[in-house]
Amino acid sequence: MDTSTIEPGFASPVFGSQDTFRRILDAYAYVGRPQTLVPAATAVGPLDPATVSVCLTLADFETPIWLDPRSNLTSVRNYLGFHCRAPVVDGPERSAFAIVADPMAMPRLQKFCLGSELEPQASTTIVVQVPSFTGGLLAQWRGPGIQHEISAAIEGLPSWFWEDWQLNQADYPIGVDVLFTSGNAVIALPRSISVEI
């Protein structure tokens, strides 16, 4: 691997990953509310700074990652291999972590690892990079972390996404979790949240 062409990670790896981790926790605690990641890593190939920052913070050598065709580039694979030591797997069903840079072409949610009754934590966390957190279908989110309900309009999702999400949520405690990223911000969608369009 030619490391001279690999983009740097956080300017301050310890403080950058600690701050990003805290903000990701806030995203799960305050579901549906965007959390801005500052400082964020630089973009890598088609991946936004928030997507890269999430990878730097959550991925390691024990985190098999699946990359969708848009993100499955040599530059991205080398970056993740160098900074995270994360193995890249061929199938979404084998991943602990998945990066989706082209949501319109992403696999159906049931194609990812859903975990099991004994090991629900073994499911895939899908990082879905979207154009923005506004402009999509208006949806009502309800569940833990939301006092009453919250409205969200995630842009750029395939037409089947929310139907698949309802099936995913119905299988709780198994199922995938989603982190939406856009620019420097993230929104968490845990499997415990029900969504109505």
mmCIF file of C-alpha atoms in Angstrom:
data_model
loop_
_atom_site.group_PDB
_atom_site.id
_atom_site.type_symbol
_atom_site.label_atom_id
_atom_site.label_comp_id
_atom_site.label_asym_id
_atom_site.label_seq_id
_atom_site.Cartn_x
_atom_site.Cartn_y
_atom_site.Cartn_z
ATOM 1 C CA MET A 1 0.000 0.000 0.000
ATOM 2 C CA ASP A 2 1.307 3.435 -0.990
ATOM 3 C CA THR A 3 0.602 5.466 2.149
ATOM 4 C CA SER A 4 1.790 8.722 0.569
ATOM 5 C CA THR A 5 -1.564 9.116 -1.208
ATOM 6 C CA ILE A 6 -3.738 8.411 1.856
ATOM 7 C CA GLU A 7 -5.639 11.356 3.297
ATOM 8 C CA PRO A 8 -4.974 12.209 6.968
ATOM 9 C CA GLY A 9 -7.460 11.289 9.686
ATOM 10 C CA PHE A 10 -8.433 13.604 12.525
ATOM 11 C CA ALA A 11 -6.017 16.481 13.119
ATOM 12 C CA SER A 12 -5.985 15.308 16.752
ATOM 13 C CA PRO A 13 -6.873 11.591 16.698
ATOM 14 C CA VAL A 14 -7.642 11.234 20.410
ATOM 15 C CA PHE A 15 -9.716 14.393 20.821
ATOM 16 C CA GLY A 16 -11.323 14.033 17.390
ATOM 17 C CA SER A 17 -12.535 10.477 18.003
ATOM 18 C CA GLN A 18 -13.641 11.263 21.576
ATOM 19 C CA ASP A 19 -15.685 14.270 20.481
ATOM 20 C CA THR A 20 -17.209 12.397 17.540
ATOM 21 C CA PHE A 21 -18.111 9.449 19.770
ATOM 22 C CA ARG A 22 -19.870 11.762 22.220
ATOM 23 C CA ARG A 23 -21.849 13.377 19.413
ATOM 24 C CA ILE A 24 -22.835 9.975 17.999
ATOM 25 C CA LEU A 25 -24.067 9.024 21.476
ATOM 26 C CA ASP A 26 -26.049 12.288 21.513
ATOM 27 C CA ALA A 27 -27.544 11.344 18.141
ATOM 28 C CA TYR A 28 -28.823 8.090 19.661
ATOM 29 C CA ALA A 29 -29.989 9.822 22.838
ATOM 30 C CA TYR A 30 -31.847 12.556 20.902
ATOM 31 C CA VAL A 31 -33.195 10.545 18.003
ATOM 32 C CA GLY A 32 -34.023 12.509 14.876
ATOM 33 C CA ARG A 33 -31.999 15.584 15.867
ATOM 34 C CA PRO A 34 -28.946 16.345 13.693
ATOM 35 C CA GLN A 35 -25.633 16.396 15.531
ATOM 36 C CA THR A 36 -22.822 18.375 13.932
ATOM 37 C CA LEU A 37 -19.425 16.691 14.095
ATOM 38 C CA VAL A 38 -16.726 19.226 14.960
ATOM 39 C CA PRO A 39 -13.907 18.709 14.318
ATOM 40 C CA ALA A 40 -14.713 16.502 11.338
ATOM 41 C CA ALA A 41 -12.305 14.566 9.170
ATOM 42 C CA THR A 42 -11.785 15.584 5.552
ATOM 43 C CA ALA A 43 -13.825 13.987 2.779
ATOM 44 C CA VAL A 44 -12.368 10.869 1.155
ATOM 45 C CA GLY A 45 -13.459 10.086 -2.404
ATOM 46 C CA PRO A 46 -17.279 10.145 -2.425
ATOM 47 C CA LEU A 47 -17.520 10.048 1.379
ATOM 48 C CA ASP A 48 -18.606 13.187 3.250
ATOM 49 C CA PRO A 49 -16.634 14.347 6.314
ATOM 50 C CA ALA A 50 -19.312 12.980 8.674
ATOM 51 C CA THR A 51 -19.169 9.537 7.049
ATOM 52 C CA VAL A 52 -15.384 9.485 7.344
ATOM 53 C CA SER A 53 -15.502 10.700 10.949
ATOM 54 C CA VAL A 54 -17.954 7.942 11.903
ATOM 55 C CA CYS A 55 -15.640 5.340 10.346
ATOM 56 C CA LEU A 56 -12.589 6.702 12.161
ATOM 57 C CA THR A 57 -14.472 6.602 15.459
ATOM 58 C CA LEU A 58 -16.408 3.325 15.315
ATOM 59 C CA ALA A 59 -14.469 1.035 12.977
ATOM 60 C CA ASP A 60 -11.467 -1.078 13.952
ATOM 61 C CA PHE A 61 -9.835 -4.418 13.139
ATOM 62 C CA GLU A 62 -12.828 -6.264 14.655
ATOM 63 C CA THR A 63 -15.363 -4.379 12.527
ATOM 64 C CA PRO A 64 -15.982 -6.004 9.126
ATOM 65 C CA ILE A 65 -17.093 -3.255 6.737
ATOM 66 C CA TRP A 66 -19.122 -3.575 3.556
ATOM 67 C CA LEU A 67 -18.775 -0.794 0.979
ATOM 68 C CA ASP A 68 -21.464 -0.130 -1.605
ATOM 69 C CA PRO A 69 -20.281 0.098 -5.237
ATOM 70 C CA ARG A 70 -19.999 3.897 -5.146
ATOM 71 C CA SER A 71 -17.757 3.893 -2.062
ATOM 72 C CA ASN A 72 -15.823 0.732 -2.924
ATOM 73 C CA LEU A 73 -12.821 2.554 -4.347
ATOM 74 C CA THR A 74 -9.123 1.876 -3.851
ATOM 75 C CA SER A 75 -8.703 5.230 -2.114
ATOM 76 C CA VAL A 76 -11.479 4.437 0.383
ATOM 77 C CA ARG A 77 -10.298 0.870 1.009
ATOM 78 C CA ASN A 78 -6.729 2.045 1.575
ATOM 79 C CA TYR A 79 -7.919 4.818 3.901
ATOM 80 C CA LEU A 80 -9.981 2.463 6.046
ATOM 81 C CA GLY A 81 -7.252 -0.153 6.037
ATOM 82 C CA PHE A 82 -4.596 2.338 7.105
ATOM 83 C CA HIS A 83 -6.524 4.371 9.697
ATOM 84 C CA CYS A 84 -8.994 1.784 11.047
ATOM 85 C CA ARG A 85 -7.427 -1.594 10.198
ATOM 86 C CA ALA A 86 -10.980 -2.602 9.335
ATOM 87 C CA PRO A 87 -11.427 -5.636 7.063
ATOM 88 C CA VAL A 88 -13.620 -5.067 3.995
ATOM 89 C CA VAL A 89 -16.089 -7.875 3.270
ATOM 90 C CA ASP A 90 -17.822 -8.751 0.006
ATOM 91 C CA GLY A 91 -21.398 -9.175 1.214
ATOM 92 C CA PRO A 92 -23.637 -6.886 3.321
ATOM 93 C CA GLU A 93 -24.844 -9.900 5.306
ATOM 94 C CA ARG A 94 -21.288 -10.390 6.638
ATOM 95 C CA SER A 95 -20.796 -6.802 7.803
ATOM 96 C CA ALA A 96 -20.851 -5.257 11.246
ATOM 97 C CA PHE A 97 -20.674 -1.871 9.573
ATOM 98 C CA ALA A 98 -21.849 -0.836 6.098
ATOM 99 C CA ILE A 99 -21.175 2.337 4.126
ATOM 100 C CA VAL A 100 -23.827 3.412 1.628
ATOM 101 C CA ALA A 101 -22.832 6.409 -0.491
ATOM 102 C CA ASP A 102 -25.556 5.803 -3.100
ATOM 103 C CA PRO A 103 -28.795 5.168 -1.173
ATOM 104 C CA MET A 104 -30.938 4.826 -4.304
ATOM 105 C CA ALA A 105 -28.992 1.680 -5.226
ATOM 106 C CA MET A 106 -28.553 0.227 -1.724
ATOM 107 C CA PRO A 107 -29.574 -3.363 -0.884
ATOM 108 C CA ARG A 108 -32.863 -3.975 0.902
ATOM 109 C CA LEU A 109 -32.488 -3.846 4.666
ATOM 110 C CA GLN A 110 -33.111 -7.582 5.040
ATOM 111 C CA LYS A 111 -29.897 -8.230 3.063
ATOM 112 C CA PHE A 112 -27.757 -6.951 5.938
ATOM 113 C CA CYS A 113 -26.932 -8.877 9.103
ATOM 114 C CA LEU A 114 -29.965 -8.661 11.410
ATOM 115 C CA GLY A 115 -28.383 -10.298 14.447
ATOM 116 C CA SER A 116 -30.181 -13.025 16.410
ATOM 117 C CA GLU A 117 -32.308 -13.353 19.530
ATOM 118 C CA LEU A 118 -29.195 -14.398 21.451
ATOM 119 C CA GLU A 119 -26.914 -11.785 19.858
ATOM 120 C CA PRO A 120 -29.004 -8.813 18.673
ATOM 121 C CA GLN A 121 -25.904 -6.602 18.962
ATOM 122 C CA ALA A 122 -24.287 -8.573 16.127
ATOM 123 C CA SER A 123 -26.407 -6.812 13.500
ATOM 124 C CA THR A 124 -25.153 -4.333 10.915
ATOM 125 C CA THR A 125 -25.010 -0.608 11.575
ATOM 126 C CA ILE A 126 -25.632 1.022 8.189
ATOM 127 C CA VAL A 127 -24.147 4.450 7.541
ATOM 128 C CA VAL A 128 -26.362 5.964 4.839
ATOM 129 C CA GLN A 129 -24.968 9.137 3.284
ATOM 130 C CA VAL A 130 -27.743 11.376 1.975
ATOM 131 C CA PRO A 131 -27.856 14.759 0.199
ATOM 132 C CA SER A 132 -29.606 16.480 3.125
ATOM 133 C CA PHE A 133 -31.862 15.958 6.116
ATOM 134 C CA THR A 134 -34.654 17.955 4.471
ATOM 135 C CA GLY A 135 -36.450 17.627 1.154
ATOM 136 C CA GLY A 136 -37.467 13.977 1.425
ATOM 137 C CA LEU A 137 -40.790 12.402 2.381
ATOM 138 C CA LEU A 138 -42.016 13.815 5.673
ATOM 139 C CA ALA A 139 -42.074 11.007 8.233
ATOM 140 C CA GLN A 140 -43.153 10.823 11.871
ATOM 141 C CA TRP A 141 -40.687 9.083 14.196
ATOM 142 C CA ARG A 142 -41.788 7.668 17.560
ATOM 143 C CA GLY A 143 -40.057 5.641 20.236
ATOM 144 C CA PRO A 144 -37.293 5.743 22.859
ATOM 145 C CA GLY A 145 -35.395 9.034 22.838
ATOM 146 C CA ILE A 146 -38.378 10.950 21.408
ATOM 147 C CA GLN A 147 -40.703 12.621 23.917
ATOM 148 C CA HIS A 148 -43.812 12.587 21.730
ATOM 149 C CA GLU A 149 -42.916 12.372 18.049
ATOM 150 C CA ILE A 150 -40.536 14.121 15.704
ATOM 151 C CA SER A 151 -40.834 14.921 12.000
ATOM 152 C CA ALA A 152 -37.958 14.185 9.653
ATOM 153 C CA ALA A 153 -37.621 14.419 5.877
ATOM 154 C CA ILE A 154 -34.448 12.547 4.933
ATOM 155 C CA GLU A 155 -33.652 13.216 1.283
ATOM 156 C CA GLY A 156 -32.410 10.702 -1.273
ATOM 157 C CA LEU A 157 -33.796 7.406 0.046
ATOM 158 C CA PRO A 158 -35.216 4.675 -2.216
ATOM 159 C CA SER A 159 -39.007 4.371 -2.404
ATOM 160 C CA TRP A 160 -39.027 1.104 -0.462
ATOM 161 C CA PHE A 161 -36.901 2.312 2.451
ATOM 162 C CA TRP A 162 -39.625 3.180 4.979
ATOM 163 C CA GLU A 163 -41.630 0.054 4.195
ATOM 164 C CA ASP A 164 -38.511 -1.998 4.896
ATOM 165 C CA TRP A 165 -37.914 0.018 8.041
ATOM 166 C CA GLN A 166 -41.367 -0.857 9.396
ATOM 167 C CA LEU A 167 -40.542 -4.555 8.929
ATOM 168 C CA ASN A 168 -37.146 -4.009 10.557
ATOM 169 C CA GLN A 169 -38.669 -2.273 13.573
ATOM 170 C CA ALA A 170 -41.331 -4.975 13.940
ATOM 171 C CA ASP A 171 -38.569 -7.566 14.448
ATOM 172 C CA TYR A 172 -37.045 -5.673 17.392
ATOM 173 C CA PRO A 173 -34.776 -6.506 19.257
ATOM 174 C CA ILE A 174 -33.096 -7.893 16.137
ATOM 175 C CA GLY A 175 -32.623 -5.689 13.081
ATOM 176 C CA VAL A 176 -30.284 -3.084 11.681
ATOM 177 C CA ASP A 177 -29.561 0.401 13.032
ATOM 178 C CA VAL A 178 -28.972 3.364 10.712
ATOM 179 C CA LEU A 179 -26.791 6.447 10.971
ATOM 180 C CA PHE A 180 -27.703 9.026 8.330
ATOM 181 C CA THR A 181 -24.830 11.342 7.409
ATOM 182 C CA SER A 182 -24.800 14.523 5.386
ATOM 183 C CA GLY A 183 -21.939 16.992 5.188
ATOM 184 C CA ASN A 184 -20.626 17.303 8.762
ATOM 185 C CA ALA A 185 -23.755 16.034 10.553
ATOM 186 C CA VAL A 186 -25.372 12.763 11.626
ATOM 187 C CA ILE A 187 -28.869 11.592 12.577
ATOM 188 C CA ALA A 188 -29.397 8.254 14.323
ATOM 189 C CA LEU A 189 -32.261 5.885 13.574
ATOM 190 C CA PRO A 190 -32.153 2.961 16.036
ATOM 191 C CA ARG A 191 -34.141 -0.194 15.312
ATOM 192 C CA SER A 192 -36.463 0.611 18.248
ATOM 193 C CA ILE A 193 -37.951 3.622 16.425
ATOM 194 C CA SER A 194 -41.207 3.299 14.496
ATOM 195 C CA VAL A 195 -41.690 5.515 11.452
ATOM 196 C CA GLU A 196 -44.920 6.468 9.684
ATOM 197 C CA ILE A 197 -45.150 8.332 6.386
#
